Coordinates of N, CA and C in Angstrom, one line a residue:
X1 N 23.5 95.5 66.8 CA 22.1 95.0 66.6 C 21.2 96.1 66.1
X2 N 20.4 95.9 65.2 CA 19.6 96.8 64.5 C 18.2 96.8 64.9
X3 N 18.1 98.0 65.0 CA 16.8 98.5 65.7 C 15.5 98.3 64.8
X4 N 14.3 97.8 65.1 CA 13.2 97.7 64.0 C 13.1 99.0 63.1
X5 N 13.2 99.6 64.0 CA 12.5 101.2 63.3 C 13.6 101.9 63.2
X6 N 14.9 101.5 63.1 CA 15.9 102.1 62.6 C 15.7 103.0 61.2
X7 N 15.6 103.9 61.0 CA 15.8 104.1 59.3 C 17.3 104.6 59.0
X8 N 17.2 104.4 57.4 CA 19.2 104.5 56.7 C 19.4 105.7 57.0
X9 N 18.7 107.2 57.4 CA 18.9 108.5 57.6 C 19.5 108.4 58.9
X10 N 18.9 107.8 60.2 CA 19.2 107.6 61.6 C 20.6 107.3 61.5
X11 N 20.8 105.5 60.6 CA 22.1 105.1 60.8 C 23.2 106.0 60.3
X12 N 22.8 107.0 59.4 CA 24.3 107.3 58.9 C 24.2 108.5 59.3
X13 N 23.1 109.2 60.1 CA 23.8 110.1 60.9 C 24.5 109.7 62.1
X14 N 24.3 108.3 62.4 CA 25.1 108.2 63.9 C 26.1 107.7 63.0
X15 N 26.8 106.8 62.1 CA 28.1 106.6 61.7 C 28.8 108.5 61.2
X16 N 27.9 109.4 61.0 CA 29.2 110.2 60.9 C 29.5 111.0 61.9
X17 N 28.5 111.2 63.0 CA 28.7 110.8 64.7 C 30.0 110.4 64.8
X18 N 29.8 109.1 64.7 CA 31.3 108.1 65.1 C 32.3 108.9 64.6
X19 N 32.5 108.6 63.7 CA 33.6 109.2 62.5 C 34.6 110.0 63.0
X20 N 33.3 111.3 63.3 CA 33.3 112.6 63.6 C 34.6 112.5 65.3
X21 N 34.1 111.8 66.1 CA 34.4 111.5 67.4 C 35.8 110.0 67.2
X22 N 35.9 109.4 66.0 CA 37.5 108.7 65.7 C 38.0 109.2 65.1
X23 N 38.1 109.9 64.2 CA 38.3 110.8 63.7 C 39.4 112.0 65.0
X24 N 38.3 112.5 66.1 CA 39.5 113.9 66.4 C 40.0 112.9 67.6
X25 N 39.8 111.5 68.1 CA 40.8 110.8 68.6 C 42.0 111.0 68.2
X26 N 41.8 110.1 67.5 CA 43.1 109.7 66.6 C 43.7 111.2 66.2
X27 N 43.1 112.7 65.9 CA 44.4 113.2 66.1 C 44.5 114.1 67.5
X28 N 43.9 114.0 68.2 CA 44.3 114.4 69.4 C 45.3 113.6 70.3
X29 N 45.3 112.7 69.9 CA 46.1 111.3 70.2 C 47.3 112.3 69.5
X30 N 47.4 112.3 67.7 CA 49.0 112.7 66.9 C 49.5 113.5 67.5
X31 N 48.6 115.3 68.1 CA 49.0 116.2 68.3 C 48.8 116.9 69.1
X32 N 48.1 116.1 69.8 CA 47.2 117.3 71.4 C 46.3 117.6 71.2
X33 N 45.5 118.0 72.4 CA 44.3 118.7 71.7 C 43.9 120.2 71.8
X34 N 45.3 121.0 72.1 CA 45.0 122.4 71.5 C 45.7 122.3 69.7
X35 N 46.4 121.3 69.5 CA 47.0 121.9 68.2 C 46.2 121.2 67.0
X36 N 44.9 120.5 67.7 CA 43.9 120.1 66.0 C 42.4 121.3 66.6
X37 N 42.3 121.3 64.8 CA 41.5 122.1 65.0 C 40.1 121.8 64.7
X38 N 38.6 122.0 64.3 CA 37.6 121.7 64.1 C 37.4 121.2 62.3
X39 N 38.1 122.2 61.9 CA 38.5 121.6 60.3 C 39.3 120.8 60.1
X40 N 40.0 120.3 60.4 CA 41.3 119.0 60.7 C 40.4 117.9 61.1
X41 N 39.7 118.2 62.3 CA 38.8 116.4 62.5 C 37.6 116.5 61.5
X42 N 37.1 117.5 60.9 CA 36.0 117.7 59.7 C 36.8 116.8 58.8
X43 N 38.2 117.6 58.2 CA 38.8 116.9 57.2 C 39.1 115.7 57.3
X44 N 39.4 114.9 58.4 CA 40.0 113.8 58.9 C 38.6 113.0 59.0
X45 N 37.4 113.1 59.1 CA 36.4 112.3 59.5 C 35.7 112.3 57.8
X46 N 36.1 113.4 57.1 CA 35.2 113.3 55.4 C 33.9 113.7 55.7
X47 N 33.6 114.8 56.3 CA 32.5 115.7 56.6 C 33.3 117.0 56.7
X48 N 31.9 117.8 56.2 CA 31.9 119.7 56.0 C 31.8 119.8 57.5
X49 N 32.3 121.2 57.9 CA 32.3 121.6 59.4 C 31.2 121.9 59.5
X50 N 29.9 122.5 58.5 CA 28.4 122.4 59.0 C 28.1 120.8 59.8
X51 N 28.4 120.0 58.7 CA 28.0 118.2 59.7 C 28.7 118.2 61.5
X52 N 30.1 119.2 61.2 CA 30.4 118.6 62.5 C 30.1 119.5 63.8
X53 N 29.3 120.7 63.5 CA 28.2 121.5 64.4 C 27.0 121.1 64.3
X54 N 26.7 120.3 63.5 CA 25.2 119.2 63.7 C 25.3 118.7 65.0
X55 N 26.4 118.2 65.2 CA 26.8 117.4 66.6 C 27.2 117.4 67.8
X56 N 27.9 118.5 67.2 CA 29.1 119.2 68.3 C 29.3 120.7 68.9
X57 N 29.0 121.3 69.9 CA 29.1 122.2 69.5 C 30.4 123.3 69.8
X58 N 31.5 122.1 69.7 CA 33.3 122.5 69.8 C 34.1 121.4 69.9
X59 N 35.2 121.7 69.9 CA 36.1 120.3 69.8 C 35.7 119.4 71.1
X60 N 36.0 120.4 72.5 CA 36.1 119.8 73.8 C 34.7 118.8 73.5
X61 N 33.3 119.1 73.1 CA 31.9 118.2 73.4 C 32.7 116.9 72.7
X62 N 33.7 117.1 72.0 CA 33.5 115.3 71.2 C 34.2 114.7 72.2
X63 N 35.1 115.1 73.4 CA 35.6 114.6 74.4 C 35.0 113.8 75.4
X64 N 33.5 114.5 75.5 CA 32.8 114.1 76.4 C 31.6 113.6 75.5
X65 N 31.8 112.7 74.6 CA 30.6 112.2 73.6 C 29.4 111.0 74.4
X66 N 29.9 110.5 74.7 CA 28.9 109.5 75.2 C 28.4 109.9 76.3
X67 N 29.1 111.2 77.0 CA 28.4 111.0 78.4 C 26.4 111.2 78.7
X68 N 25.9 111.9 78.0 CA 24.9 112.0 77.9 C 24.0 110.9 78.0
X69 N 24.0 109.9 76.9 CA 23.4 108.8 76.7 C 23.9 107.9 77.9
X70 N 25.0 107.8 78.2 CA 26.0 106.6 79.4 C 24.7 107.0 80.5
X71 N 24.3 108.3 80.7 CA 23.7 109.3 82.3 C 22.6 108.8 82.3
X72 N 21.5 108.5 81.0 CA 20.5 108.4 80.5 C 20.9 107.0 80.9
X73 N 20.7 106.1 80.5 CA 21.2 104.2 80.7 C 20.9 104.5 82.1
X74 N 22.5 105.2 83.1 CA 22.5 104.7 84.4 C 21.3 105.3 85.5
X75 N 20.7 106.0 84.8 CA 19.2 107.3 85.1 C 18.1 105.9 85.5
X76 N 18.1 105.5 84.5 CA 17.2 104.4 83.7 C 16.9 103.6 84.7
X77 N 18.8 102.5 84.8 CA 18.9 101.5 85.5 C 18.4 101.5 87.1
X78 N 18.7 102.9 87.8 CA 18.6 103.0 89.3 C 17.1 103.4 89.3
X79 N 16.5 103.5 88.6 CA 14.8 104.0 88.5 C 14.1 102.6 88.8
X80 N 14.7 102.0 87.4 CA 14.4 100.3 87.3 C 14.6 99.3 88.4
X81 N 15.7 99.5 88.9 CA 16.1 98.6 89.9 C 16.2 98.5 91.2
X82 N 15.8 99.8 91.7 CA 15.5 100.3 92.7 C 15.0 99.0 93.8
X83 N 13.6 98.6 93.6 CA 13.6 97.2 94.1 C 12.5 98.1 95.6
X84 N 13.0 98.9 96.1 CA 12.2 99.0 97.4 C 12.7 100.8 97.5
X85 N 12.4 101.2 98.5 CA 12.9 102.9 98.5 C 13.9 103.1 99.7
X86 N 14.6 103.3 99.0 CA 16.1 103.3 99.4 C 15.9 104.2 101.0
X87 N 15.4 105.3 100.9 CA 14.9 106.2 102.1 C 16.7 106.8 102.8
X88 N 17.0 106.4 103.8 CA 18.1 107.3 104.2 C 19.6 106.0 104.6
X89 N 19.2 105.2 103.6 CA 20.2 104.1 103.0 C 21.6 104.5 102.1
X90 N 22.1 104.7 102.6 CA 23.5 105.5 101.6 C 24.4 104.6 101.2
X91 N 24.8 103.6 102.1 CA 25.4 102.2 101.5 C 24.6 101.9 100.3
X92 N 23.3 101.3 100.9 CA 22.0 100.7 99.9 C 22.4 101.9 97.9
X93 N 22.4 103.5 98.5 CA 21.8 104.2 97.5 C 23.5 104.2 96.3
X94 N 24.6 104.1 97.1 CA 26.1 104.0 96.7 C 26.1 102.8 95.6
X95 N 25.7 101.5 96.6 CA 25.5 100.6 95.8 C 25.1 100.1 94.5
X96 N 23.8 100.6 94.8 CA 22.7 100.4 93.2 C 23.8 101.5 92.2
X97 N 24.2 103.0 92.7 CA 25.3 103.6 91.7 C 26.2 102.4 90.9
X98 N 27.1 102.5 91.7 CA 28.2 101.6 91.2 C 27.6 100.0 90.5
X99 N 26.5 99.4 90.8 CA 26.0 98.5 90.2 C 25.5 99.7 88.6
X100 N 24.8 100.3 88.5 CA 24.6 100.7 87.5 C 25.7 101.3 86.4
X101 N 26.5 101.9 87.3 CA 27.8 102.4 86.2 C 28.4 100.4 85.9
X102 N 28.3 99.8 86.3 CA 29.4 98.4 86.1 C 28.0 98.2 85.1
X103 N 27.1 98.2 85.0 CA 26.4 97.6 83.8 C 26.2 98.1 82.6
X104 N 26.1 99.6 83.0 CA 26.4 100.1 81.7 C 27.5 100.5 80.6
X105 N 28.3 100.2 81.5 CA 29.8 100.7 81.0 C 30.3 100.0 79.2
X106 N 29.7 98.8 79.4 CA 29.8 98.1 78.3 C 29.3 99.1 76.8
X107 N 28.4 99.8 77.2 CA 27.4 100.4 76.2 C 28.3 101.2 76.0
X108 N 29.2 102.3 76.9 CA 29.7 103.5 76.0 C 30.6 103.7 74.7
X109 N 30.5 104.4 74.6 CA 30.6 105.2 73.0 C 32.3 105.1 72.5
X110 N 32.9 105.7 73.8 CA 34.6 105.4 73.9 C 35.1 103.9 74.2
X111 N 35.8 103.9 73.1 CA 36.7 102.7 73.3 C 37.9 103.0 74.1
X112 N 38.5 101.9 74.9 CA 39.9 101.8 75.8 C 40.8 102.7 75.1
X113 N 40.8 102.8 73.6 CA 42.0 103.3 73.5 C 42.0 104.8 73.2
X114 N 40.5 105.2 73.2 CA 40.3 106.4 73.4 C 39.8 107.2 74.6
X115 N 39.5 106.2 75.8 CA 39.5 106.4 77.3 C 41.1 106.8 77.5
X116 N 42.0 106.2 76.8 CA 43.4 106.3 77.1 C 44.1 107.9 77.1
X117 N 43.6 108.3 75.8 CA 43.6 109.5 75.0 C 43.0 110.8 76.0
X118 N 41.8 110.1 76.1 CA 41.0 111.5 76.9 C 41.7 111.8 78.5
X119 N 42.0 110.5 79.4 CA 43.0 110.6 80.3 C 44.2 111.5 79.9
X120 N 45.3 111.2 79.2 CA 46.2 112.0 79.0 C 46.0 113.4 78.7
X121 N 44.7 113.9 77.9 CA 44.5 115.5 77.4 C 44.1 115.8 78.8
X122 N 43.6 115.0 79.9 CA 43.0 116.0 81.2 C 44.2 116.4 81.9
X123 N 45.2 115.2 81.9 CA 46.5 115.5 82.8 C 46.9 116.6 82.5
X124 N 46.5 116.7 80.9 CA 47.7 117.8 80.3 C 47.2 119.3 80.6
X125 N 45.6 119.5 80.3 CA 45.1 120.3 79.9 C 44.4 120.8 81.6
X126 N 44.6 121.9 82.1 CA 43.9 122.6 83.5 C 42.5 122.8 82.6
X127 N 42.2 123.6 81.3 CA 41.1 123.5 80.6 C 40.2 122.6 80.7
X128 N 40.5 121.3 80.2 CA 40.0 120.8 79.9 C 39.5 119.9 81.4
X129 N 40.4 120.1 82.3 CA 39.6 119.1 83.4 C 39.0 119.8 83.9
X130 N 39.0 121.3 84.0 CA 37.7 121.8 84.1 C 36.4 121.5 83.7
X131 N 36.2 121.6 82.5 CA 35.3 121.3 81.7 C 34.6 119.6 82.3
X132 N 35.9 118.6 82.3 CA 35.3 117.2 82.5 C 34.9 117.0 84.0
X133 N 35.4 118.4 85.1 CA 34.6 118.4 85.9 C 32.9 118.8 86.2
X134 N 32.6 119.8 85.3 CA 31.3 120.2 85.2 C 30.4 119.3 84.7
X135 N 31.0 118.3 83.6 CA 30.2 117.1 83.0 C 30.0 116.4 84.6
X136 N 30.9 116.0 84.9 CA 31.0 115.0 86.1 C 29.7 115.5 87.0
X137 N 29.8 116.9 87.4 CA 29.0 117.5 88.6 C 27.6 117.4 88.3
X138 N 27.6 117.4 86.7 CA 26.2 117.6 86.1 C 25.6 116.2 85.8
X139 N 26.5 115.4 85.8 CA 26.2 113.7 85.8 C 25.5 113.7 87.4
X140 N 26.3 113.9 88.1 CA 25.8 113.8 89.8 C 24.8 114.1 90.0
X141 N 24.3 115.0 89.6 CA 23.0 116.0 90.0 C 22.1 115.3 89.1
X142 N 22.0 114.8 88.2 CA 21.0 114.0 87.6 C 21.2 112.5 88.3
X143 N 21.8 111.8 88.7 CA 21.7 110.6 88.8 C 21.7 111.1 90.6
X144 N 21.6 112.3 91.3 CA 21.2 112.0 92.7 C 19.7 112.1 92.4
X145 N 18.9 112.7 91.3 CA 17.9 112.8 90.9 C 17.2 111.7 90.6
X146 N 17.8 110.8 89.6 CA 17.0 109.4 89.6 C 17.2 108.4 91.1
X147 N 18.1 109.0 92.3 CA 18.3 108.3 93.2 C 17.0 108.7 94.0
X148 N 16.4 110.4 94.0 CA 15.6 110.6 94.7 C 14.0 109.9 94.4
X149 N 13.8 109.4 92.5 CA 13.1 109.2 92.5 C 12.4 107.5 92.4
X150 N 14.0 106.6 92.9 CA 14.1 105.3 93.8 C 13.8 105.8 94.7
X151 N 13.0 106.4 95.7 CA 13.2 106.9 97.3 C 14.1 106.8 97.9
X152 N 15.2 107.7 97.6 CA 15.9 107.7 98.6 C 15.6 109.3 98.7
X153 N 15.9 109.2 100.0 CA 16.0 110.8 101.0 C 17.3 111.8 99.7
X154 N 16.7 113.0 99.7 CA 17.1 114.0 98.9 C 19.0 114.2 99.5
X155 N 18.8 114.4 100.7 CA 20.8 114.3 101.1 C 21.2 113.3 101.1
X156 N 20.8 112.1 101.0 CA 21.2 110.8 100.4 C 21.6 110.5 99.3
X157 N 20.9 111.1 98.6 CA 21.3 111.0 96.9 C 21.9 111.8 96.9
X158 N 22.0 113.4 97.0 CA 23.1 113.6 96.9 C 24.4 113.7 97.6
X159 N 24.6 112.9 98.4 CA 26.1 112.4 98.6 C 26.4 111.2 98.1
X160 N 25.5 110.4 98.0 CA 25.9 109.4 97.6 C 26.2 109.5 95.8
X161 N 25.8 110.5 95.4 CA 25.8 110.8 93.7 C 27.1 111.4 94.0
X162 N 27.4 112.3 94.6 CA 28.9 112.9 94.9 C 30.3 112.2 95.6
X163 N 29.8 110.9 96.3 CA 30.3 110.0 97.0 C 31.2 109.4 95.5
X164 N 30.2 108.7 94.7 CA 30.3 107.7 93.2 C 31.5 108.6 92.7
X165 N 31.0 110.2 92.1 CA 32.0 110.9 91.5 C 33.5 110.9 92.2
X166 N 33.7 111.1 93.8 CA 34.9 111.0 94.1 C 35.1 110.0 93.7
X167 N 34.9 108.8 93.8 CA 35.4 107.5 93.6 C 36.4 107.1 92.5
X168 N 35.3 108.1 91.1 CA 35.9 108.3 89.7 C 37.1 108.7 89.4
X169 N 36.9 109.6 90.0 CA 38.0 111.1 90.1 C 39.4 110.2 90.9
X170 N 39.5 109.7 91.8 CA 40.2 109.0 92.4 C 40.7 108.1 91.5
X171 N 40.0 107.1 91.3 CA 40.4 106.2 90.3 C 41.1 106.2 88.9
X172 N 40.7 107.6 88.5 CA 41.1 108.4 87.2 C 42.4 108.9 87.3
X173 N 42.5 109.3 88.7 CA 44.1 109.8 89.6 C 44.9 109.2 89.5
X174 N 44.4 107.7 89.6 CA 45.7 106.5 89.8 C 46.0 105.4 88.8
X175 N 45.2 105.3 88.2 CA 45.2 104.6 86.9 C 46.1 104.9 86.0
X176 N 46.8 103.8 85.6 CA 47.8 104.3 84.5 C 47.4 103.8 83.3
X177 N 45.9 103.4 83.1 CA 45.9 102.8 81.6 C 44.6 102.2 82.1
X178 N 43.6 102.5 80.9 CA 42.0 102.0 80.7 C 41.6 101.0 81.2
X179 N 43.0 99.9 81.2 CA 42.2 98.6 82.0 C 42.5 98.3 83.1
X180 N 43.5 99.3 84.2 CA 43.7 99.8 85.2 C 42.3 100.5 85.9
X181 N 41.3 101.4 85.5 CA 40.4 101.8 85.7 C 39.7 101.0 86.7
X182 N 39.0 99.9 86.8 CA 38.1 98.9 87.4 C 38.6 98.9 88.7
X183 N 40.0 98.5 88.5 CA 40.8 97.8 90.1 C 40.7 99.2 91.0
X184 N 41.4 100.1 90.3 CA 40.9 101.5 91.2 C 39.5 101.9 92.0
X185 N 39.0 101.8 90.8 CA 37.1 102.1 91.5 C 37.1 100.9 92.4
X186 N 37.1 99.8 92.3 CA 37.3 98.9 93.3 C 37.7 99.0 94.5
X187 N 38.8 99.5 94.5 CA 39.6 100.0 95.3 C 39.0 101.2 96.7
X188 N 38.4 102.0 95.5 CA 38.2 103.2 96.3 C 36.6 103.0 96.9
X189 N 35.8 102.2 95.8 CA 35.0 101.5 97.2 C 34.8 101.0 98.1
X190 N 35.9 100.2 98.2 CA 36.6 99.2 99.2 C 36.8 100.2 100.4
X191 N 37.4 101.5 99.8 CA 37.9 102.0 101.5 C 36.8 102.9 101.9
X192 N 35.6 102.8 100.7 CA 34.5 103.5 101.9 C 34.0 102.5 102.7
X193 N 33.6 101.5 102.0 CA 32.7 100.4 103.0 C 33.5 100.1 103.7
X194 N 35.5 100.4 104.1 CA 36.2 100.2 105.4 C 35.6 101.2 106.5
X195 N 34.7 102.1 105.7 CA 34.4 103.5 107.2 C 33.5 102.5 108.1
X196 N 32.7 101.8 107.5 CA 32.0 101.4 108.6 C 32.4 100.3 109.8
X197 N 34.2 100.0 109.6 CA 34.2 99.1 109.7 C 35.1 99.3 111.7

């Protein structure tokens, strides 16, 4: 869907965005992702490696491409939907999370078969799940941030922002394939709301 105030400069900088980001899929998919290099997904996307530091500012960022904007959405939605102030509600503050990640999910930037891809380079790579830990932590701390400013109590949010991340992490553990993902998270909220039980 096209934006009113879209202009043709906007659009084709985000299509070589895209590109840029199916492009080092597809060969980090062929060959791993220590053995492509920044010139290889430049060459493979049909941009100069100046375009592809417009964007990026190394191979690993095109791994974690959507996360930014995904944080922004689910920032948004828990702001918006809040409804009343959450205050020292952790079920309540868990909830609206996971309601917000299930709505936004549709929006991100990765497709299934490149969710697929990025799973396999973390198994592979101690590097790299480093790295997609620090996104993760830094996802947390922003979205216990828009939980504080739903009112909820400051250690509320953030456990319950760190609560959501296990859940991921868990889910990410046991998953053997992108559309395996759901049932897991499911799963693993299932056996928190068993604590109270």
């Amino acid at each position: 869907m096209q934006h009113p105030s879209d202009t043709l400069h906007a659009r084709k900088r985000r299509k070589a965005r895209a590109m840029i980001v199916s492009s080092a899929f597809q060969l980090f998919s062929e060959h791993g992702f220590d053995n492509v290099t920044v010139a290889a997904i430049a060459e493979r996307a049909e941009v100069g490696r100046t375009t592809f530091f417009r964007y990026f500012g190394d191979k690993q960022q095109v791994l974690f491409a959507d996360e930014c904007d995904e944080v922004d959405r689910m920032c948004a939605y828990v702001r918006d939907k809040a409804g009343r102030p959450l205050g020292s509600d952790l079920g309540a503050a868990l909830a609206l999370l996971r309601e917000a990640d299930t709505v936004t999910k549709p929006y991100a930037v990765l497709s299934p078969a490149h969710s697929a891809v990025l799973v396999r380079l973390l198994r592979e790579s101690v590097d790299l799940r480093s790295r997609y830990l620090l996104t993760r932590q830094q996802r947390a701390l922003r979205l216990a941030g828009a939980l504080v400013e739903a009112g909820a109590d400051e250690k509320v949010a953030v456990l319950a922002a760190h609560t959501a991340m296990a859940c991921e992490l868990t889910a990410m553990r046991f998953a053997e394939s992108p559309e395996a993902y759901p049932v897991h998270m499911e799963e693993a909220h299932g056996l928190l709301r068993s604590l109270g039980g």
